[in-house]
Short mmCIF file of C-alpha atoms in Angstrom, two decimals:
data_model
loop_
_atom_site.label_atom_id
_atom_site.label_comp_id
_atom_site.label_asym_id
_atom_site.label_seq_id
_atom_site.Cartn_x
_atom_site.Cartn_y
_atom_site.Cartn_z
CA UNK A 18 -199.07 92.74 80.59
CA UNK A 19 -195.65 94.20 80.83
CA UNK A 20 -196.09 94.76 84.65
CA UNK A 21 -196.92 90.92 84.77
CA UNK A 22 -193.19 90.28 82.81
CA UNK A 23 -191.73 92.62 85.03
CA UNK A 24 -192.93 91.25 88.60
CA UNK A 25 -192.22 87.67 87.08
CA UNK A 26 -188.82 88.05 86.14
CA UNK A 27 -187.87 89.80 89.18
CA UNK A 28 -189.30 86.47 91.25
CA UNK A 29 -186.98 84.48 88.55
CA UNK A 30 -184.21 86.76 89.45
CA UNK A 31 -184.64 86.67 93.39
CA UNK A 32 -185.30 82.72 92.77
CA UNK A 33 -181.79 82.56 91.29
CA UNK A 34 -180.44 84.92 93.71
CA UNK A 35 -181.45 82.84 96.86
CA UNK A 36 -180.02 79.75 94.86
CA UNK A 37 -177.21 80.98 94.10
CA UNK A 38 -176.93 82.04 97.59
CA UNK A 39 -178.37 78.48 98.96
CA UNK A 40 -175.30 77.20 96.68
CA UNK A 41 -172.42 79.41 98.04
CA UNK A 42 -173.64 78.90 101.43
CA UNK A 43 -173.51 75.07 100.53
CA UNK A 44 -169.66 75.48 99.36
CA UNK A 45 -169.07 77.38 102.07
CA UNK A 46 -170.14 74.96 104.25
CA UNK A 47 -168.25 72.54 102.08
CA UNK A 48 -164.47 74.27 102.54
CA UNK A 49 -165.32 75.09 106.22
CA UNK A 50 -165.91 71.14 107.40
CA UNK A 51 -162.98 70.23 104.65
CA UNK A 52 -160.79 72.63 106.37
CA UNK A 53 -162.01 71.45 109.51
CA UNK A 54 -160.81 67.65 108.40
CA UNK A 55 -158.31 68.45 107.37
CA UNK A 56 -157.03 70.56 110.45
CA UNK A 57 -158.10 67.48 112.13
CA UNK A 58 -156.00 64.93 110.11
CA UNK A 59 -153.46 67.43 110.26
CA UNK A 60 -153.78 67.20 114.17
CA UNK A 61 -154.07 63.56 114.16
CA UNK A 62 -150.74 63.51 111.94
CA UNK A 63 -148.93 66.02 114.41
CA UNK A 64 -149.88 64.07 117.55
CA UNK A 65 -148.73 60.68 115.63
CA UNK A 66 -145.34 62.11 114.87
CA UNK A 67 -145.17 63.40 118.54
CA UNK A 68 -146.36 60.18 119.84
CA UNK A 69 -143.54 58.63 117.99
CA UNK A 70 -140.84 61.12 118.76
CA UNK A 71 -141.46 60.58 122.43
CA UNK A 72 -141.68 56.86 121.92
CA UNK A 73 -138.25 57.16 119.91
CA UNK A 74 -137.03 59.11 122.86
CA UNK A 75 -138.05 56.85 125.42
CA UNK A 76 -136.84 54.01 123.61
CA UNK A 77 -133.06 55.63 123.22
CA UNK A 78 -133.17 56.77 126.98
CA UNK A 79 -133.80 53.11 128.00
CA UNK A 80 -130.94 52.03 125.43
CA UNK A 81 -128.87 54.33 127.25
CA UNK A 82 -130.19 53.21 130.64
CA UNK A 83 -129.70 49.91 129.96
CA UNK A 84 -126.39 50.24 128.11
CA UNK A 85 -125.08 52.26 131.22
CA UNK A 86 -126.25 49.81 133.33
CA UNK A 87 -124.74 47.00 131.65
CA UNK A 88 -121.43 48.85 131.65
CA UNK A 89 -121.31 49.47 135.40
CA UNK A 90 -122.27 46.00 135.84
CA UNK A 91 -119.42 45.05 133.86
CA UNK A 92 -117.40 47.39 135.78
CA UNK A 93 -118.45 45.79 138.81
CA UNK A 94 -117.64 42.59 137.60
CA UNK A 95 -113.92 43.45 136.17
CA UNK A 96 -113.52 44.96 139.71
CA UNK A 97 -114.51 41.69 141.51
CA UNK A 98 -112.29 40.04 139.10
CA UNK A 99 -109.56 42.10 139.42
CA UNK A 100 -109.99 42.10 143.21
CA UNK A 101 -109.97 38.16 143.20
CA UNK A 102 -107.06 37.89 141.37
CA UNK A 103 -105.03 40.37 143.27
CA UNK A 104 -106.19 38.64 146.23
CA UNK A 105 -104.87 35.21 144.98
CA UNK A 106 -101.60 37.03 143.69
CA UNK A 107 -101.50 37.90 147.70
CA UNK A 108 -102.19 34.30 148.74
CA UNK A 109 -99.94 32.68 146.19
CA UNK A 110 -96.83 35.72 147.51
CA UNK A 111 -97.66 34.67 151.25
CA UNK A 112 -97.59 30.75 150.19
CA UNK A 113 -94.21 31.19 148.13
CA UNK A 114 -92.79 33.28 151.19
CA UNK A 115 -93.41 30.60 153.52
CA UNK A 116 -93.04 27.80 151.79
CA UNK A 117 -89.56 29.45 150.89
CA UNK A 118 -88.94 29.71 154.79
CA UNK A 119 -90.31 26.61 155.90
CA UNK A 120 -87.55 24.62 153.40
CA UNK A 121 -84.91 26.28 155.03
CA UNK A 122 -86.05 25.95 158.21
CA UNK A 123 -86.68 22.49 157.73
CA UNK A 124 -83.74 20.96 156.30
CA UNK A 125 -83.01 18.92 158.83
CA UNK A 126 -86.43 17.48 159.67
CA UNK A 127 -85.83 16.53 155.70
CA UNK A 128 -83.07 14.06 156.49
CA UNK A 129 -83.21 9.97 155.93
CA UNK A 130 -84.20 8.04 159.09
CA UNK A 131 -80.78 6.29 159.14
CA UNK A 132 -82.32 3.53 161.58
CA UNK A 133 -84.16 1.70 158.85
CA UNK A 134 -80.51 1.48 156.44
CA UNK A 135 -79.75 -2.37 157.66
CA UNK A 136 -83.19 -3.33 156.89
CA UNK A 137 -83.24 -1.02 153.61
CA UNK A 138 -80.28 -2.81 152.39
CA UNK A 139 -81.34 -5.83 153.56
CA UNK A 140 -83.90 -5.66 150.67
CA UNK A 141 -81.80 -4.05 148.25
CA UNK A 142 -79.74 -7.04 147.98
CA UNK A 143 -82.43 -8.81 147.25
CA UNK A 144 -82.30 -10.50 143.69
CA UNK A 145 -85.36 -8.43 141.59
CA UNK A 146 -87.29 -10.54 138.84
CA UNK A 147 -87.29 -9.40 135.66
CA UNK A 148 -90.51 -8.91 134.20
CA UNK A 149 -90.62 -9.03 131.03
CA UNK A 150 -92.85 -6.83 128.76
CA UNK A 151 -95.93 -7.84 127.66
CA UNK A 152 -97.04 -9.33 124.08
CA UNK A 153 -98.69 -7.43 121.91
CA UNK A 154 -100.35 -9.82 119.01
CA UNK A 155 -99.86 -7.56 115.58
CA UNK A 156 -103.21 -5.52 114.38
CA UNK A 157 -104.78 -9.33 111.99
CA UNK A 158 -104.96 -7.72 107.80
CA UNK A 159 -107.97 -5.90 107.43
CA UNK A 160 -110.32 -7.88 104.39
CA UNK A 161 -112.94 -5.39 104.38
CA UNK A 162 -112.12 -3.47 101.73
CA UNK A 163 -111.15 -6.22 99.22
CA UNK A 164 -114.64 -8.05 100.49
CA UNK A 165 -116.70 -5.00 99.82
CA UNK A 166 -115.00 -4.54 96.11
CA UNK A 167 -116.23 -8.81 96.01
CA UNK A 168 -119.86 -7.86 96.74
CA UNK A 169 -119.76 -4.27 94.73
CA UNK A 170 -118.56 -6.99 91.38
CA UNK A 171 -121.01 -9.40 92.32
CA UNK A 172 -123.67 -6.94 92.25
CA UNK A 173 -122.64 -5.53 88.81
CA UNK A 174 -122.73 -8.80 87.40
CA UNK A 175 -126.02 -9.90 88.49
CA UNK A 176 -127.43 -6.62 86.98
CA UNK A 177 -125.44 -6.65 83.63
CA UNK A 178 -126.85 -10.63 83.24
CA UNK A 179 -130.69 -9.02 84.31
CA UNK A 180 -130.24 -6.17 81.76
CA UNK A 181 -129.79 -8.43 79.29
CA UNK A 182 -132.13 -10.89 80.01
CA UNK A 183 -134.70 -11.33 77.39
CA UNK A 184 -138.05 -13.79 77.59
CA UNK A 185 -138.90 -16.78 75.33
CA UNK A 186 -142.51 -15.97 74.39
CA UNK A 187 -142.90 -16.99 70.67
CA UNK A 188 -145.91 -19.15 71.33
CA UNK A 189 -147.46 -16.88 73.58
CA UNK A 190 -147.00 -13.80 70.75
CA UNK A 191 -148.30 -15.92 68.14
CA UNK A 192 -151.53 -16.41 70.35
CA UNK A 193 -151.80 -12.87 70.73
CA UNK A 194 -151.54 -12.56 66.70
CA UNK A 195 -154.36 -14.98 66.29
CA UNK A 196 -156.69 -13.16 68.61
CA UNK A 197 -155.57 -10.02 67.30
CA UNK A 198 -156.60 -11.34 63.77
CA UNK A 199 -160.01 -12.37 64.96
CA UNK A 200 -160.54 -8.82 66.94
CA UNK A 201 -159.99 -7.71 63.27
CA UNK A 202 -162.61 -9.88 61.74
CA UNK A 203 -164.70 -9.01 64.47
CA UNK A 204 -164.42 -5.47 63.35
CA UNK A 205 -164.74 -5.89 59.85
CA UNK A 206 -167.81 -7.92 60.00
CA UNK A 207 -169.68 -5.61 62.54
CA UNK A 208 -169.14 -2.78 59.85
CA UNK A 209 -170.39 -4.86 56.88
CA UNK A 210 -173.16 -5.97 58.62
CA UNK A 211 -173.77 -2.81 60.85
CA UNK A 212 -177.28 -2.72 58.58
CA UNK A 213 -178.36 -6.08 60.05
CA UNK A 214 -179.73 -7.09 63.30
CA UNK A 215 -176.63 -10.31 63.38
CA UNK A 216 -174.86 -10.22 66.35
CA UNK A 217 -172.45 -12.57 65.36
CA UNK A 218 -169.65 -9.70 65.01
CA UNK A 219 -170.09 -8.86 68.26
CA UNK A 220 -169.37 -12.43 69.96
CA UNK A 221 -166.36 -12.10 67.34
CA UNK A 222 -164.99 -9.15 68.66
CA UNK A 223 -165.94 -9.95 72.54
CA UNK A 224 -163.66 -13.17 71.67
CA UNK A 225 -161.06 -11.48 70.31
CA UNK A 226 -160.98 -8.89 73.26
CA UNK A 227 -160.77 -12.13 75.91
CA UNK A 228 -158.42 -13.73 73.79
CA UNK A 229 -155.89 -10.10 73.74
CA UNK A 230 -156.35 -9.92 77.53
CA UNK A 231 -155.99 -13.42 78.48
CA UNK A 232 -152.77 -13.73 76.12
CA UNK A 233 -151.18 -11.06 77.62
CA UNK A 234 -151.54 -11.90 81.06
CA UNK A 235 -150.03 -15.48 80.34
CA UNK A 236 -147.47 -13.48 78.79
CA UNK A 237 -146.67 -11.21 81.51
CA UNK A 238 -146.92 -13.85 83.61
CA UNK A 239 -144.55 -16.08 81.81
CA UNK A 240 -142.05 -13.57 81.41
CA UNK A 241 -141.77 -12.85 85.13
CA UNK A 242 -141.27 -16.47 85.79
CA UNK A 243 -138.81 -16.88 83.12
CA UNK A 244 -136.92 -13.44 84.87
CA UNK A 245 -137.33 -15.06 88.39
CA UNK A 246 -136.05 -18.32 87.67
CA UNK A 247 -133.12 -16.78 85.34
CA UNK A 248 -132.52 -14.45 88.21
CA UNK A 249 -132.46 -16.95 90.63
CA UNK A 250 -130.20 -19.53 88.80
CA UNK A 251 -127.96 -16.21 88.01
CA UNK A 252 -127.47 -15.39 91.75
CA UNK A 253 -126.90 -18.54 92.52
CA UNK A 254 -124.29 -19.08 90.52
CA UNK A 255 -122.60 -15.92 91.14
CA UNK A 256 -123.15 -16.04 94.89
CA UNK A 257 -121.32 -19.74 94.92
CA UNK A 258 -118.40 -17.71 92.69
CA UNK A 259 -118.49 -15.26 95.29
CA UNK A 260 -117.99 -17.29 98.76
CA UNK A 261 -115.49 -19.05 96.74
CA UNK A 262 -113.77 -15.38 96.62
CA UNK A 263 -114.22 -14.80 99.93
CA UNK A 264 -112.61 -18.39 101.49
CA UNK A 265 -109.63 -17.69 99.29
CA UNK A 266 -109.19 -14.45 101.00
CA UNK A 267 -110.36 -15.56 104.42
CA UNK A 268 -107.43 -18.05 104.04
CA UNK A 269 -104.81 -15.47 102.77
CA UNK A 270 -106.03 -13.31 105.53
CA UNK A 271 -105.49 -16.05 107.82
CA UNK A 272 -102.06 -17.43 106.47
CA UNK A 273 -100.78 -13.75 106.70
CA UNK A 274 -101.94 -13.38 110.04
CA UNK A 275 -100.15 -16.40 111.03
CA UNK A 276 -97.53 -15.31 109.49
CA UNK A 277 -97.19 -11.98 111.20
CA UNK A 278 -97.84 -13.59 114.47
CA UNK A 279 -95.34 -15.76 114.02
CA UNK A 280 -92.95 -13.16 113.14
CA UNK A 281 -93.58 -10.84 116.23
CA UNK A 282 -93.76 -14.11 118.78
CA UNK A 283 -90.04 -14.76 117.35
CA UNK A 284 -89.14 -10.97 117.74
CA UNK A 285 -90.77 -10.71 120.95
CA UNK A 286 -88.86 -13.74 122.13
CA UNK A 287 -85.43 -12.56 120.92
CA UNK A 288 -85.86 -9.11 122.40
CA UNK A 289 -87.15 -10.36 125.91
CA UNK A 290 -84.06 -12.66 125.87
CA UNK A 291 -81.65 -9.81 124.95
CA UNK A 292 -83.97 -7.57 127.81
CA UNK A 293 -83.46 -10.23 130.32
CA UNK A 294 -79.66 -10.81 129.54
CA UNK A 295 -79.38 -6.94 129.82
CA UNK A 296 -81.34 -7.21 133.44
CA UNK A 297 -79.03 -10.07 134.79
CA UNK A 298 -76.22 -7.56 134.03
CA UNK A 299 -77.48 -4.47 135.36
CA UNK A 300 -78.52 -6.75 138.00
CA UNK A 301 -75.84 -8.72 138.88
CA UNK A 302 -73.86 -5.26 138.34
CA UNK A 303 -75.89 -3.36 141.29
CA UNK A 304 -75.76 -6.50 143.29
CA UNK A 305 -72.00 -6.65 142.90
CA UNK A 306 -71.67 -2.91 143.93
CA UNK A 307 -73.87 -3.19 146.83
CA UNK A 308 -71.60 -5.75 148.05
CA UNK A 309 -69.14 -4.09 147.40
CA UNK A 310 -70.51 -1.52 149.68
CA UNK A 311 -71.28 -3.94 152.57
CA UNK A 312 -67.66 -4.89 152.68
CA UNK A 313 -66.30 -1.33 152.63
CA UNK A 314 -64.45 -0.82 149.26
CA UNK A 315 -63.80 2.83 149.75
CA UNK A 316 -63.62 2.99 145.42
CA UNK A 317 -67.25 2.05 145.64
CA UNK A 318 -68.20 4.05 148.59
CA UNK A 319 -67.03 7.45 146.65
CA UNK A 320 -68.75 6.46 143.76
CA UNK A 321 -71.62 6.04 145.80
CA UNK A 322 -71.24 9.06 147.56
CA UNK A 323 -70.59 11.01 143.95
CA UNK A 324 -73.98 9.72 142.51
CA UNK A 325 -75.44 11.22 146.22
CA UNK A 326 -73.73 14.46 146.53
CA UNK A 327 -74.60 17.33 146.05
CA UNK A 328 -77.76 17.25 147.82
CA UNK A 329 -80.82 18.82 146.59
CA UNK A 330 -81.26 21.37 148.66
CA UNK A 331 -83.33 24.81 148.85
CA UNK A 332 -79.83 27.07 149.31
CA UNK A 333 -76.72 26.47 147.79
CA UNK A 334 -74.30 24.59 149.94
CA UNK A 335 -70.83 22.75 148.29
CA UNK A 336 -69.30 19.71 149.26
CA UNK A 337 -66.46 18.23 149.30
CA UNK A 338 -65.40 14.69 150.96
CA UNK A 339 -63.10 11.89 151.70
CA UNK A 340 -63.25 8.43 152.15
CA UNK A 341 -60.62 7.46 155.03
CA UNK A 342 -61.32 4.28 155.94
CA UNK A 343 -64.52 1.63 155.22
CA UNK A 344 -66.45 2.98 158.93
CA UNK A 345 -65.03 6.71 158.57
CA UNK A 346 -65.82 9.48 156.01
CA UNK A 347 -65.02 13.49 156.40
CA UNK A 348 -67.37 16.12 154.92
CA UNK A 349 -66.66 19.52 153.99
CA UNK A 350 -69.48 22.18 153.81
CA UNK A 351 -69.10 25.09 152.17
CA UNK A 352 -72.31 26.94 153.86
CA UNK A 353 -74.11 30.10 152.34
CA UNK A 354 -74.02 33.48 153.45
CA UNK A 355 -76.93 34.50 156.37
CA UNK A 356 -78.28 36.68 153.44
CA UNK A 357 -80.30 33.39 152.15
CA UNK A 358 -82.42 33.85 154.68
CA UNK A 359 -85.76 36.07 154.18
CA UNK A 360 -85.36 39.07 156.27
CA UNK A 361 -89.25 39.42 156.57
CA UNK A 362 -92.05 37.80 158.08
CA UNK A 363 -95.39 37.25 155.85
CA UNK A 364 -98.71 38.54 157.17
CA UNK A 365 -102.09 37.63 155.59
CA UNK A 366 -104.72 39.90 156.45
CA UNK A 367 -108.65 39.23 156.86
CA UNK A 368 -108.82 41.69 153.54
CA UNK A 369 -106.38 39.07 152.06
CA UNK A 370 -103.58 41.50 151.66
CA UNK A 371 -99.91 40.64 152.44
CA UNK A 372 -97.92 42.16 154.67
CA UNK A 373 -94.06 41.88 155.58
CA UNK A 374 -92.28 42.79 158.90
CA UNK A 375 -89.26 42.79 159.09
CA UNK A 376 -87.24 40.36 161.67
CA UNK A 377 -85.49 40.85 164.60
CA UNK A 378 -81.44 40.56 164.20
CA UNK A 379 -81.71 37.75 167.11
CA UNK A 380 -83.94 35.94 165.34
CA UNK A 381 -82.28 36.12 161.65
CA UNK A 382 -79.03 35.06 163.99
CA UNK A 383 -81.27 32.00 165.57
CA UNK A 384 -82.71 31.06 161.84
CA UNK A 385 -78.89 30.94 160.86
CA UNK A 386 -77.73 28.81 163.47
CA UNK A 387 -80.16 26.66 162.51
CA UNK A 388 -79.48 26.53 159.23
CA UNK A 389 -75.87 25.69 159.76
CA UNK A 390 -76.57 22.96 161.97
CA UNK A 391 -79.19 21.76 160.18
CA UNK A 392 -76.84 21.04 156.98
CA UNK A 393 -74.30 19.45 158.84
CA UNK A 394 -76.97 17.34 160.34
CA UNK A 395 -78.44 16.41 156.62
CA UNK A 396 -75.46 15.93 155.11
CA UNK A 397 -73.90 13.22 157.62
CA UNK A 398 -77.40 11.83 157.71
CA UNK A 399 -77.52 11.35 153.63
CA UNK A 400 -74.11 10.29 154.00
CA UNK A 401 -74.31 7.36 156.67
CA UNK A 402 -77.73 5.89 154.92
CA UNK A 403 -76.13 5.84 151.44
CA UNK A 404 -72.79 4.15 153.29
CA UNK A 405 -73.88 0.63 155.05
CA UNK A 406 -70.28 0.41 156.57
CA UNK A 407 -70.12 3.69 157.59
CA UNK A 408 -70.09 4.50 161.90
CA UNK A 409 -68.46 8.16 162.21
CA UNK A 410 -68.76 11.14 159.50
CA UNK A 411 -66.25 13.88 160.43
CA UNK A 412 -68.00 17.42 159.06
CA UNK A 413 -66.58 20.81 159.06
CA UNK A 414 -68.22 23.53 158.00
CA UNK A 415 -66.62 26.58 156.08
CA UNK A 416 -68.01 29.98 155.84
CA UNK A 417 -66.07 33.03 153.13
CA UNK A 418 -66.70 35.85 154.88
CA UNK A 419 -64.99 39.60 155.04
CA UNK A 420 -61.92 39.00 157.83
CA UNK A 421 -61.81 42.94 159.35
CA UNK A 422 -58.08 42.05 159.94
CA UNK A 423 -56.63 41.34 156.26
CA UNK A 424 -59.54 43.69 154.47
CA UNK A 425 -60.67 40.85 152.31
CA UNK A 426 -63.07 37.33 152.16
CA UNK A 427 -61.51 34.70 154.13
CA UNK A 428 -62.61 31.07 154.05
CA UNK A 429 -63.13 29.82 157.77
CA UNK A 430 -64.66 26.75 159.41
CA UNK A 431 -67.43 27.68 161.73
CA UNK A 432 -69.20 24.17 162.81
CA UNK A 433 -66.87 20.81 163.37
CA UNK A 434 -69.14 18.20 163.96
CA UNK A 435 -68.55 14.47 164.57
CA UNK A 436 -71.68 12.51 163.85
CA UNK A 437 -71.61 8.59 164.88
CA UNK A 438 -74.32 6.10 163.31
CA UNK A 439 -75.24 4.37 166.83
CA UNK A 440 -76.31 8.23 167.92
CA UNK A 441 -77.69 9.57 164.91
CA UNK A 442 -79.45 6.31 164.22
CA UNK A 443 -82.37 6.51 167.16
CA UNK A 444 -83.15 10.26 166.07
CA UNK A 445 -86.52 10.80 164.76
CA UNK A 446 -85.57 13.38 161.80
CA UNK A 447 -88.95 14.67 161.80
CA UNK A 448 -89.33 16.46 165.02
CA UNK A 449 -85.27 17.24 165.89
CA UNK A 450 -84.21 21.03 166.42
CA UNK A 451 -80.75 20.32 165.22
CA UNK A 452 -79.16 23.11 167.04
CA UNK A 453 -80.43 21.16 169.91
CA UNK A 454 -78.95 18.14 168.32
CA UNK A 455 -75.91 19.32 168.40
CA UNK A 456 -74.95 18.43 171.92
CA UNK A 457 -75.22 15.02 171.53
CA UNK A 458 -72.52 14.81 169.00
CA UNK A 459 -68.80 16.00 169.68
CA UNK A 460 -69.18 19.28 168.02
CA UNK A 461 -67.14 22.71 168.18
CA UNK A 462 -69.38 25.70 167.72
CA UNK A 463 -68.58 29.52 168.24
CA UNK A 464 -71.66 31.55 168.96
CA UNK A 465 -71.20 34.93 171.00
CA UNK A 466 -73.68 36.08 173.27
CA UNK A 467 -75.45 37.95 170.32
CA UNK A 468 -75.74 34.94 168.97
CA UNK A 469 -74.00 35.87 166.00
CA UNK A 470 -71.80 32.29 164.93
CA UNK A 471 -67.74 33.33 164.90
CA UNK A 472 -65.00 31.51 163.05
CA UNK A 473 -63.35 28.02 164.70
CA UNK A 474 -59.38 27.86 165.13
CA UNK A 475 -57.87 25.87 163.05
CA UNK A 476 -58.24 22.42 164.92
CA UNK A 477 -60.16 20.98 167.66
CA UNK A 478 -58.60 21.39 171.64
#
């Protein structure tokens, strides 16, 4: 018997033993696939955060990409700008340079085509009409305002007489009383008699119920037709009241536009007369000096030739003259110094820059000459058009310059020029050299064989 207990406990014990062990091996099994998740998620979590690091990466690398490409491009762009403008600096330096050149060099071709002055003044004595301005009718008074504020009362009133509005319904209310009373009845009876099969409170109440409804639709009804007509006669009467209003303003309005009209007609009629008495003046005054002119008052003809001189002209040239006679006038020039002249020639390049070279002494000497003679030609030309009686304009021409023999600036004429209108007059101003024009004129000019221009003696042999 004790054997028995002994071999059966040790099964129990080895039973327990291989349970215990079937559990252990169960937790161990357990840990080992919730390490291996959890290696796993810790993996998963690791390649996430790598996944996003690189995406961060490649995100800020095309930032930077794109940011540096954006900044050459603007780069580019400031350079094209700042190319473009350098280049129209270049253009607008080469335009200013020759336009500078081409004044001077054309101040001759600039002169007055003295051919045209009989016909010129032919229209200049012509009497001019005066044309008066024109009439402006004032701005008619604006109504709007005070015909809105009309309509904004109108409207108040009409809703202050509808607010207090109230409907004449006695008869109507004493119906519903008497149908109300026999609902009542109605009532009362079906209660007293609720034990009985009667339905005479029933046809009571139904009556009373038709009577209630009926009542109060003629009420309702009457009211709103009491309201409409009311509303209606209200309107009415304030709408009449209202274009009553509105004439009376529309004939204000229209007496102080007539008014106002009136006013600026008789203004506008006194200041045209006082403009046109002004114009017969001014006009009878220019008509008097331009006869004046035409029969050679030599008072008039410096006037005239004050208001003309000096000349705008691209250098700086003074003048000085004298009226002689009513056909003859003398001019003296004060020319500039050769330094007026630009000593370089402007070059545009394909690339668009500017370039200067600088002239030859012969040809600054040439530009000079020109120069000279091309004042002397202007001014006599100015001179003779502005002059109807004028025939001859005697011109000298003074230069300051350093005198080697005295040491200091000496005032001497260099061009004397005598320019007649029958001559001059044929000349197409456009197309002249007037160093070539020269020779058709009696003219003294010194010009060594450097063509350098000298000093004059003191009078003409």
């Amino acid at each position: 018997m004790g054997r028995r207990k002994s071999i059966l406990g040790t099964f129990v014990r080895e039973m327990e033993k291989s349970t215990n062990r079937a559990a252990a091996d169960r937790r161990r099994r357990e840990r080992r696939l919730e390490a291996v998740q959890s290696r796993a998620i810790e993996r998963e979590i690791v390649r996430h955060e790598r996944e996003q690091e690189r995406a961060r990466i490649r995100a800020e690398r095309e930032a930077e990409r794109r940011r540096i490409t954006d900044e050459r491009e603007r780069a580019l762009l400031q350079k094209q700008e700042a190319k473009d403008a350098q280049i129209r600096a270049w253009r607008l330096e080469y335009e200013e340079h020759n336009e500078r050149e081409q004044e001077i060099d054309r101040i001759a071709n600039e002169s007055p085509e003295v051919e045209d002055r009989d016909r010129l003044y032919a229209e200049l004595l012509e009497r001019r009409a005066f044309e008066p301005a024109l009439f402006v009718a004032p701005t008619p008074p604006n109504s709007k305002a005070k015909a809105k504020k009309l309509h904004e009362q109108t409207n108040q009133e009409i809703e202050s007489q509808l607010a207090s509005f109230r409907p004449k319904v006695a008869s109507v209310r004493r119906a519903q009383a008497v149908t109300w009373a026999i609902l009542a009845a109605g009532l009362v009876l079906f209660f007293v008699e609720a034990i009985s099969d009667s339905s005479a409170p029933l046809a009571i109440i139904f009556v009373g119920i038709v009577g209630i409804v009926v009542t109060q639709i003629v009420a309702t009804r009457q009211a709103n037709h009491q309201r409409d007509t009311f509303q209606a006669r209200v309107e009415q009467e304030v709408n009449l009241r209202l274009q009553e209003a509105l004439g009376v303003l529309t004939r204000e309005d229209e007496a102080q536009a007539q008014a106002a009209l009136q006013k600026a007609r008789t203004t506008y009629e006194t200041e045209t007369e006082a403009a046109r008495a002004a114009f017969d003046r001014e006009e009878d005054e220019r008509l008097r000096s331009l006869h004046q002119l035409q029969d050679g008052n030599t008072g008039r003809m410096r006037e005239a030739l004050e208001a003309a001189l000096p000349l705008d002209l691209p250098v700086p040239c003074q003048v000085r003259f004298d009226v002689q006679y009513a056909h003859t006038i003398s001019l003296e020039l004060d020319v500039p110094e050769p330094s007026v002249i630009p000593t370089t020639e402007a070059k545009l390049l394909s690339s668009g820059k500017v370039t200067y070279k600088e002239k030859s002494e012969k040809r600054l000497r040439e530009q000079y000459l020109r120069l000279v003679a091309g004042l002397a030609i202007r001014h006599a030309s100015e001179a003779l058009l502005n002059l109807p009686t004028c025939q001859v304009v005697e011109l000298r021409a003074f230069r300051t310059a350093l005198d080697p023999s005295i040491g200091r600036p000496t005032r001497r004429m260099v061009v004397e020029l005598s320019v007649d209108y029958p001559t001059l007059a044929p000349m197409t101003m456009d197309e002249i050299d007037p160093l070539m024009a020269l020779k058709h004129f009696s003219h003294r000019i010194n010009v060594d064989r450097d063509r350098d221009l000298q000093p004059l003696g003191a009078s003409i042999h």
